[in-house]
Tab-separated table of N, CA and C in Angstrom:
chain	number	residue	atom	x	y	z
M	1	UNK	N	71.415	-299.109	96.171
M	1	UNK	CA	72.832	-298.812	96.216
M	1	UNK	C	73.583	-300.053	96.683
M	2	UNK	N	74.646	-300.394	96.010
M	2	UNK	CA	75.445	-301.563	96.363
M	2	UNK	C	76.375	-301.255	97.522
M	3	UNK	N	76.686	-302.301	98.267
M	3	UNK	CA	77.609	-302.184	99.379
M	3	UNK	C	78.922	-302.848	99.002
M	4	UNK	N	80.025	-302.175	99.246
M	4	UNK	CA	81.338	-302.755	98.951
M	4	UNK	C	81.611	-303.935	99.864
M	5	UNK	N	82.376	-304.888	99.333
M	5	UNK	CA	82.782	-306.045	100.117
M	5	UNK	C	84.295	-306.178	100.031
M	6	UNK	N	84.919	-306.533	101.139
M	6	UNK	CA	86.367	-306.759	101.164
M	6	UNK	C	86.600	-308.247	101.339
M	7	UNK	N	87.447	-308.802	100.465
M	7	UNK	CA	87.732	-310.227	100.479
M	7	UNK	C	89.232	-310.448	100.589
M	8	UNK	N	89.632	-311.398	101.422
M	8	UNK	CA	91.040	-311.798	101.488
M	8	UNK	C	91.379	-312.577	100.224
M	9	UNK	N	92.607	-312.416	99.747
M	9	UNK	CA	93.075	-313.103	98.546
M	9	UNK	C	94.019	-314.241	98.922
M	10	UNK	N	93.999	-315.292	98.145
M	10	UNK	CA	94.898	-316.423	98.388
M	10	UNK	C	96.332	-316.034	98.043
M	11	UNK	N	97.269	-316.817	98.527
M	11	UNK	CA	98.687	-316.603	98.230
M	11	UNK	C	98.922	-316.589	96.716
M	12	UNK	N	98.363	-317.565	96.005
M	12	UNK	CA	98.560	-317.635	94.552
M	12	UNK	C	97.942	-316.440	93.843
M	13	UNK	N	96.765	-316.001	94.289
M	13	UNK	CA	96.120	-314.842	93.675
M	13	UNK	C	96.933	-313.577	93.938
M	14	UNK	N	97.485	-313.464	95.141
M	14	UNK	CA	98.343	-312.320	95.465
M	14	UNK	C	99.541	-312.265	94.520
M	15	UNK	N	100.188	-313.406	94.319
M	15	UNK	CA	101.347	-313.445	93.407
M	15	UNK	C	100.956	-313.039	91.995
M	16	UNK	N	99.824	-313.550	91.527
M	16	UNK	CA	99.377	-313.229	90.165
M	16	UNK	C	99.066	-311.736	90.033
M	17	UNK	N	98.410	-311.165	91.019
M	17	UNK	CA	98.103	-309.741	90.954
M	17	UNK	C	99.365	-308.896	91.023
M	18	UNK	N	100.329	-309.274	91.861
M	18	UNK	CA	101.607	-308.551	91.899
M	18	UNK	C	102.253	-308.525	90.511
M	19	UNK	N	102.198	-309.664	89.843
M	19	UNK	CA	102.828	-309.764	88.518
M	19	UNK	C	102.099	-308.951	87.455
M	20	UNK	N	100.880	-308.458	87.758
M	20	UNK	CA	100.093	-307.742	86.756
M	20	UNK	C	100.370	-306.240	86.710
M	21	UNK	N	101.171	-305.729	87.628
M	21	UNK	CA	101.460	-304.295	87.653
M	21	UNK	C	102.978	-304.067	87.713
M	22	UNK	N	103.462	-302.950	87.159
M	22	UNK	CA	104.909	-302.713	87.133
M	22	UNK	C	105.455	-301.851	88.265
M	23	UNK	N	104.572	-301.249	89.056
M	23	UNK	CA	105.024	-300.275	90.052
M	23	UNK	C	104.465	-300.625	91.426
M	24	UNK	N	105.337	-300.530	92.427
M	24	UNK	CA	104.933	-300.772	93.805
M	24	UNK	C	105.688	-299.825	94.712
M	25	UNK	N	105.624	-300.085	96.023
M	25	UNK	CA	106.301	-299.246	96.993
M	25	UNK	C	107.007	-300.139	98.006
M	26	UNK	N	108.236	-299.778	98.329
M	26	UNK	CA	108.964	-300.484	99.373
M	26	UNK	C	109.053	-299.544	100.578
M	27	UNK	N	108.751	-300.096	101.750
M	27	UNK	CA	108.763	-299.307	102.986
M	27	UNK	C	109.808	-299.882	103.927
M	28	UNK	N	110.559	-298.986	104.559
M	28	UNK	CA	111.607	-299.396	105.495
M	28	UNK	C	111.798	-298.285	106.512
M	29	UNK	N	112.633	-298.541	107.504
M	29	UNK	CA	112.906	-297.554	108.547
M	29	UNK	C	114.321	-297.022	108.367
M	30	UNK	N	114.441	-295.700	108.356
M	30	UNK	CA	115.754	-295.059	108.276
M	30	UNK	C	115.814	-293.980	109.353
M	31	UNK	N	116.830	-294.036	110.178
M	31	UNK	CA	117.006	-293.084	111.273
M	31	UNK	C	115.758	-293.022	112.157
M	32	UNK	N	115.145	-294.183	112.383
M	32	UNK	CA	113.997	-294.254	113.269
M	32	UNK	C	112.680	-293.785	112.673
M	33	UNK	N	112.664	-293.460	111.378
M	33	UNK	CA	111.447	-292.965	110.743
M	33	UNK	C	111.074	-293.834	109.545
M	34	UNK	N	109.771	-294.023	109.308
M	34	UNK	CA	109.355	-294.801	108.138
M	34	UNK	C	109.643	-294.036	106.848
M	35	UNK	N	110.088	-294.783	105.831
M	35	UNK	CA	110.386	-294.226	104.512
M	35	UNK	C	109.713	-295.119	103.478
M	36	UNK	N	109.144	-294.524	102.449
M	36	UNK	CA	108.513	-295.280	101.370
M	36	UNK	C	109.097	-294.795	100.056
M	37	UNK	N	109.488	-295.754	99.194
M	37	UNK	CA	110.036	-295.425	97.882
M	37	UNK	C	109.239	-296.144	96.801
M	38	UNK	N	108.801	-295.426	95.760
M	38	UNK	CA	108.157	-296.097	94.629
M	38	UNK	C	109.226	-296.807	93.808
M	39	UNK	N	108.906	-298.012	93.337
M	39	UNK	CA	109.883	-298.808	92.588
M	39	UNK	C	109.189	-299.632	91.514
M	40	UNK	N	109.909	-299.879	90.426
M	40	UNK	CA	109.499	-300.883	89.460
M	40	UNK	C	109.964	-302.224	89.995
M	41	UNK	N	109.256	-303.286	89.644
M	41	UNK	CA	109.598	-304.585	90.206
M	41	UNK	C	109.105	-305.710	89.310
M	42	UNK	N	109.579	-306.903	89.597
M	42	UNK	CA	109.038	-308.129	89.032
M	42	UNK	C	108.892	-309.129	90.174
M	43	UNK	N	108.161	-310.196	89.916
M	43	UNK	CA	107.976	-311.270	90.885
M	43	UNK	C	108.438	-312.559	90.237
M	44	UNK	N	109.375	-313.253	90.882
M	44	UNK	CA	109.868	-314.541	90.383
M	44	UNK	C	110.567	-315.270	91.515
M	45	UNK	N	110.554	-316.584	91.449
M	45	UNK	CA	111.314	-317.414	92.406
M	45	UNK	C	111.033	-317.033	93.856
M	46	UNK	N	109.768	-316.913	94.216
M	46	UNK	CA	109.373	-316.577	95.588
M	46	UNK	C	110.016	-315.308	96.120
M	47	UNK	N	110.110	-314.299	95.257
M	47	UNK	CA	110.688	-313.025	95.684
M	47	UNK	C	110.175	-311.887	94.805
M	48	UNK	N	110.229	-310.699	95.366
M	48	UNK	CA	110.040	-309.463	94.618
M	48	UNK	C	111.442	-308.967	94.285
M	49	UNK	N	111.662	-308.574	93.029
M	49	UNK	CA	112.979	-308.121	92.567
M	49	UNK	C	112.865	-306.676	92.091
M	50	UNK	N	113.845	-305.865	92.458
M	50	UNK	CA	113.875	-304.498	91.969
M	50	UNK	C	115.303	-304.024	91.770
M	51	UNK	N	115.423	-302.999	90.938
M	51	UNK	CA	116.727	-302.424	90.629
M	51	UNK	C	116.929	-301.151	91.438
M	52	UNK	N	118.170	-300.885	91.763
M	52	UNK	CA	118.500	-299.669	92.515
M	52	UNK	C	119.875	-299.178	92.094
M	53	UNK	N	120.153	-297.942	92.427
M	53	UNK	CA	121.469	-297.376	92.150
M	53	UNK	C	122.439	-297.660	93.287
M	54	UNK	N	123.711	-297.449	93.007
M	54	UNK	CA	124.737	-297.625	94.040
M	54	UNK	C	124.687	-296.479	95.043
M	55	UNK	N	125.126	-296.779	96.277
M	55	UNK	CA	125.150	-295.783	97.360
M	55	UNK	C	123.789	-295.138	97.563
M	56	UNK	N	122.740	-295.943	97.432
M	56	UNK	CA	121.374	-295.445	97.595
M	56	UNK	C	120.722	-296.146	98.783
M	57	UNK	N	119.453	-295.916	98.950
M	57	UNK	CA	118.713	-296.506	100.054
M	57	UNK	C	118.785	-298.025	100.047
M	58	UNK	N	118.891	-298.639	98.869
M	58	UNK	CA	118.933	-300.112	98.796
M	58	UNK	C	120.154	-300.671	99.523
M	59	UNK	N	121.265	-299.981	99.457
M	59	UNK	CA	122.459	-300.435	100.181
M	59	UNK	C	122.224	-300.434	101.687
M	60	UNK	N	121.461	-299.475	102.167
M	60	UNK	CA	121.239	-299.350	103.607
M	60	UNK	C	120.211	-300.334	104.159
M	61	UNK	N	119.395	-300.940	103.284
M	61	UNK	CA	118.405	-301.889	103.792
M	61	UNK	C	118.810	-303.341	103.549
M	62	UNK	N	120.001	-303.562	103.027
M	62	UNK	CA	120.486	-304.927	102.820
M	62	UNK	C	120.455	-305.685	104.152
M	63	UNK	N	119.718	-306.799	104.190
M	63	UNK	CA	119.605	-307.607	105.400
M	63	UNK	C	118.522	-307.154	106.365
M	64	UNK	N	117.781	-306.121	106.024
M	64	UNK	CA	116.742	-305.582	106.907
M	64	UNK	C	115.354	-306.082	106.502
M	65	UNK	N	114.462	-306.155	107.470
M	65	UNK	CA	113.062	-306.464	107.194
M	65	UNK	C	112.409	-305.244	106.548
M	66	UNK	N	111.640	-305.478	105.496
M	66	UNK	CA	110.953	-304.402	104.782
M	66	UNK	C	109.526	-304.837	104.469
M	67	UNK	N	108.729	-303.883	104.053
M	67	UNK	CA	107.383	-304.160	103.569
M	67	UNK	C	107.282	-303.631	102.155
M	68	UNK	N	106.650	-304.407	101.296
M	68	UNK	CA	106.450	-304.027	99.901
M	68	UNK	C	104.955	-304.078	99.624
M	69	UNK	N	104.453	-303.086	98.873
M	69	UNK	CA	103.031	-303.043	98.567
M	69	UNK	C	102.825	-302.652	97.122
M	70	UNK	N	101.859	-303.299	96.476
M	70	UNK	CA	101.423	-302.929	95.129
M	70	UNK	C	99.908	-303.020	95.107
M	71	UNK	N	99.293	-302.255	94.198
M	71	UNK	CA	97.843	-302.256	94.128
M	71	UNK	C	97.377	-301.787	92.763
M	72	UNK	N	96.079	-301.875	92.560
M	72	UNK	CA	95.431	-301.328	91.373
M	72	UNK	C	93.991	-301.044	91.758
M	73	UNK	N	93.383	-300.096	91.054
M	73	UNK	CA	92.002	-299.766	91.370
M	73	UNK	C	91.301	-299.199	90.158
M	74	UNK	N	90.004	-299.252	90.188
M	74	UNK	CA	89.153	-298.668	89.167
M	74	UNK	C	88.256	-297.655	89.875
M	75	UNK	N	88.557	-296.360	89.739
M	75	UNK	CA	87.790	-295.362	90.478
M	75	UNK	C	86.327	-295.288	90.045
M	76	UNK	N	86.029	-295.656	88.807
M	76	UNK	CA	84.649	-295.614	88.343
M	76	UNK	C	83.789	-296.687	88.982
M	77	UNK	N	84.350	-297.867	89.130
M	77	UNK	CA	83.602	-298.983	89.719
M	77	UNK	C	83.821	-299.131	91.226
M	78	UNK	N	84.736	-298.344	91.782
M	78	UNK	CA	85.057	-298.422	93.211
M	78	UNK	C	85.523	-299.828	93.591
M	79	UNK	N	86.381	-300.389	92.738
M	79	UNK	CA	86.948	-301.710	92.997
M	79	UNK	C	88.458	-301.593	92.999
M	80	UNK	N	89.103	-302.558	93.580
M	80	UNK	CA	90.553	-302.564	93.561
M	80	UNK	C	91.108	-303.662	94.439
M	81	UNK	N	92.417	-303.727	94.476
M	81	UNK	CA	93.095	-304.720	95.302
M	81	UNK	C	94.401	-304.139	95.815
M	82	UNK	N	94.896	-304.736	96.870
M	82	UNK	CA	96.182	-304.371	97.451
M	82	UNK	C	96.850	-305.647	97.948
M	83	UNK	N	98.139	-305.783	97.644
M	83	UNK	CA	98.922	-306.918	98.122
M	83	UNK	C	100.112	-306.366	98.899
M	84	UNK	N	100.335	-306.920	100.091
M	84	UNK	CA	101.442	-306.498	100.940
M	84	UNK	C	102.351	-307.686	101.207
M	85	UNK	N	103.640	-307.489	100.968
M	85	UNK	CA	104.670	-308.505	101.191
M	85	UNK	C	105.563	-308.023	102.322
M	86	UNK	N	105.851	-308.903	103.249
M	86	UNK	CA	106.824	-308.611	104.291
M	86	UNK	C	107.952	-309.619	104.147
M	87	UNK	N	109.185	-309.120	104.106
M	87	UNK	CA	110.321	-310.014	103.944
M	87	UNK	C	111.626	-309.292	104.212
M	88	UNK	N	112.696	-310.022	104.079
M	88	UNK	CA	114.032	-309.462	104.283
M	88	UNK	C	114.589	-309.051	102.923
M	89	UNK	N	115.093	-307.816	102.857
M	89	UNK	CA	115.710	-307.310	101.635
M	89	UNK	C	117.163	-307.751	101.586
M	90	UNK	N	117.615	-308.128	100.413
M	90	UNK	CA	119.010	-308.512	100.269
M	90	UNK	C	119.553	-308.114	98.918
M	91	UNK	N	120.713	-307.472	98.909
M	91	UNK	CA	121.377	-307.162	97.647
M	91	UNK	C	121.960	-308.446	97.078
M	92	UNK	N	121.764	-308.649	95.798
M	92	UNK	CA	122.215	-309.865	95.127
M	92	UNK	C	123.423	-309.518	94.270
M	93	UNK	N	124.505	-310.281	94.441
M	93	UNK	CA	125.719	-310.025	93.670
M	93	UNK	C	126.105	-311.205	92.787
M	94	UNK	N	125.420	-312.329	92.936
M	94	UNK	CA	125.697	-313.491	92.103
M	94	UNK	C	125.420	-313.138	90.639
M	95	UNK	N	126.433	-313.247	89.797
M	95	UNK	CA	126.349	-312.791	88.406
M	95	UNK	C	125.232	-313.500	87.645
M	96	UNK	N	125.073	-314.798	87.829
M	96	UNK	CA	124.039	-315.540	87.106
M	96	UNK	C	122.640	-315.068	87.507
M	97	UNK	N	122.423	-314.831	88.788
M	97	UNK	CA	121.118	-314.358	89.264
M	97	UNK	C	120.844	-312.949	88.768
M	98	UNK	N	121.843	-312.105	88.842
M	98	UNK	CA	121.679	-310.727	88.358
M	98	UNK	C	121.326	-310.743	86.872
M	99	UNK	N	122.045	-311.527	86.087
M	99	UNK	CA	121.784	-311.600	84.643
M	99	UNK	C	120.374	-312.119	84.367
M	100	UNK	N	119.942	-313.124	85.122
M	100	UNK	CA	118.613	-313.696	84.914
M	100	UNK	C	117.508	-312.700	85.266
M	101	UNK	N	117.669	-311.940	86.327
M	101	UNK	CA	116.624	-311.025	86.784
M	101	UNK	C	116.633	-309.685	86.056
M	102	UNK	N	117.769	-309.286	85.470
M	102	UNK	CA	117.850	-308.006	84.770
M	102	UNK	C	117.317	-308.101	83.343
M	103	UNK	N	116.438	-309.037	83.075
M	103	UNK	CA	115.849	-309.188	81.750
M	103	UNK	C	114.921	-308.035	81.415
M	104	UNK	N	114.204	-308.153	80.327
M	104	UNK	CA	113.339	-307.067	79.868
M	104	UNK	C	112.181	-306.739	80.808
M	105	UNK	N	111.810	-307.661	81.683
M	105	UNK	CA	110.704	-307.400	82.596
M	105	UNK	C	111.054	-306.485	83.749
M	106	UNK	N	112.336	-306.317	84.025
M	106	UNK	CA	112.747	-305.507	85.181
M	106	UNK	C	113.481	-304.258	84.699
M	107	UNK	N	112.698	-303.297	84.300
M	107	UNK	CA	113.240	-302.006	83.875
M	107	UNK	C	112.867	-300.962	84.920
M	108	UNK	N	113.785	-300.061	85.178
M	108	UNK	CA	113.522	-298.997	86.135
M	108	UNK	C	113.109	-297.732	85.399
M	109	UNK	N	112.096	-297.057	85.916
M	109	UNK	CA	111.695	-295.773	85.348
M	109	UNK	C	112.609	-294.661	85.835
M	110	UNK	N	113.377	-294.924	86.891
M	110	UNK	CA	114.295	-293.923	87.432
M	110	UNK	C	115.505	-293.799	86.510
M	111	UNK	N	116.206	-292.664	86.568
M	111	UNK	CA	117.358	-292.480	85.688
M	111	UNK	C	118.483	-293.469	86.013
M	112	UNK	N	119.251	-293.862	84.985
M	112	UNK	CA	120.363	-294.786	85.214
M	112	UNK	C	121.502	-294.087	85.945
M	113	UNK	N	122.450	-294.814	86.465
M	113	UNK	CA	122.499	-296.279	86.401
M	113	UNK	C	121.701	-296.914	87.537
M	114	UNK	N	121.104	-298.022	87.242
M	114	UNK	CA	120.371	-298.844	88.212
M	114	UNK	C	120.939	-300.251	88.097
M	115	UNK	N	122.161	-300.427	88.598
M	115	UNK	CA	122.884	-301.680	88.396
M	115	UNK	C	122.931	-302.570	89.629
M	116	UNK	N	122.138	-302.234	90.650
M	116	UNK	CA	122.055	-303.061	91.861
M	116	UNK	C	120.757	-303.845	91.806
M	117	UNK	N	120.813	-305.106	92.245
M	117	UNK	CA	119.636	-305.952	92.278
M	117	UNK	C	119.268	-306.221	93.735
M	118	UNK	N	118.032	-305.932	94.078
M	118	UNK	CA	117.545	-306.145	95.432
M	118	UNK	C	116.445	-307.202	95.395
M	119	UNK	N	116.556	-308.169	96.282
M	119	UNK	CA	115.579	-309.249	96.403
M	119	UNK	C	114.851	-309.093	97.733
M	120	UNK	N	113.519	-309.156	97.676
M	120	UNK	CA	112.706	-309.164	98.889
M	120	UNK	C	111.982	-310.504	98.919
M	121	UNK	N	112.342	-311.328	99.876
M	121	UNK	CA	111.719	-312.639	99.995
M	121	UNK	C	110.249	-312.530	100.358
M	122	UNK	N	109.447	-313.459	99.838
M	122	UNK	CA	108.016	-313.484	100.132
M	122	UNK	C	107.773	-314.235	101.438
M	123	UNK	N	108.350	-313.714	102.526
M	123	UNK	CA	108.184	-314.362	103.828
M	123	UNK	C	106.717	-314.383	104.246
M	124	UNK	N	106.027	-313.293	103.975
M	124	UNK	CA	104.598	-313.196	104.270
M	124	UNK	C	103.954	-312.389	103.157
M	125	UNK	N	102.831	-312.860	102.655
M	125	UNK	CA	102.121	-312.164	101.587
M	125	UNK	C	100.629	-312.186	101.916
M	126	UNK	N	100.028	-311.006	101.917
M	126	UNK	CA	98.611	-310.864	102.218
M	126	UNK	C	97.990	-309.926	101.195
M	127	UNK	N	96.756	-310.188	100.856
M	127	UNK	CA	96.082	-309.319	99.909
M	127	UNK	C	94.602	-309.196	100.205
M	128	UNK	N	94.060	-308.094	99.757
M	128	UNK	CA	92.635	-307.820	99.917
M	128	UNK	C	92.105	-307.264	98.607
M	129	UNK	N	90.855	-307.600	98.328
M	129	UNK	CA	90.153	-307.057	97.167
M	129	UNK	C	88.884	-306.400	97.670
M	130	UNK	N	88.601	-305.201	97.174
M	130	UNK	CA	87.341	-304.534	97.496
M	130	UNK	C	86.536	-304.456	96.207
M	131	UNK	N	85.281	-304.836	96.306
M	131	UNK	CA	84.429	-304.859	95.120
M	131	UNK	C	82.994	-304.563	95.528
M	132	UNK	N	82.219	-304.058	94.581
M	132	UNK	CA	80.810	-303.808	94.836
M	132	UNK	C	80.004	-305.089	94.783
M	133	UNK	N	80.586	-306.110	94.158
M	133	UNK	CA	79.900	-307.398	94.081
M	133	UNK	C	80.921	-308.510	94.282
M	134	UNK	N	80.529	-309.615	94.857
M	134	UNK	CA	81.490	-310.677	95.160
M	134	UNK	C	82.028	-311.391	93.932
M	135	UNK	N	81.363	-311.261	92.779
M	135	UNK	CA	81.802	-311.985	91.590
M	135	UNK	C	82.624	-311.112	90.639
M	136	UNK	N	83.268	-310.056	91.136
M	136	UNK	CA	84.082	-309.185	90.280
M	136	UNK	C	85.114	-310.020	89.550
M	137	UNK	N	85.284	-309.749	88.278
M	137	UNK	CA	86.205	-310.566	87.481
M	137	UNK	C	87.644	-310.065	87.565
M	138	UNK	N	88.568	-310.813	86.953
M	138	UNK	CA	89.977	-310.478	87.038
M	138	UNK	C	90.296	-309.135	86.425
M	139	UNK	N	89.597	-308.762	85.338
M	139	UNK	CA	89.858	-307.465	84.715
M	139	UNK	C	89.522	-306.342	85.681
M	140	UNK	N	88.453	-306.500	86.422
M	140	UNK	CA	88.073	-305.488	87.413
M	140	UNK	C	89.079	-305.476	88.552
M	141	UNK	N	89.487	-306.655	89.018
M	141	UNK	CA	90.439	-306.723	90.119
M	141	UNK	C	91.735	-306.011	89.793
M	142	UNK	N	92.256	-306.221	88.594
M	142	UNK	CA	93.575	-305.694	88.263
M	142	UNK	C	93.519	-304.270	87.725
M	143	UNK	N	92.328	-303.763	87.458
M	143	UNK	CA	92.226	-302.433	86.892
M	143	UNK	C	92.652	-302.404	85.430
M	144	UNK	N	92.694	-303.580	84.771
M	144	UNK	CA	93.196	-303.684	83.404
M	144	UNK	C	92.052	-303.960	82.431
M	145	UNK	N	91.068	-303.152	82.402
M	145	UNK	CA	89.927	-303.383	81.502
M	145	UNK	C	90.300	-303.227	80.073
């Protein structure tokens, strides 16, 4: 029987794995309690970018420290990875930045309108991979066989 191994991932590998999946979770504190929201996102320019609606949770976390997490796994092989980003969330209103980030890669699965752009800086990024063998390939890591 094989034994699982957990390996730390490099900063560059964390960024690449984040870019390989469309869905993650943003965690923040509201009224003294932790809150987690699933979100679609992209990674570009040393930041995680996501869309949100007006008068929503994104407005309330503008300027606040948040945690963002994305992962993938293969239940058959018992392999997977998780990347956690800690940074400050900020609503972006610069028209050029909004236009650049609202491209085809940043679509929200939530109902429209999603016309707010939220940036989470990659102040800290950490990742772990669990695998049954140390030489697991990228397809196994990302769950994209």
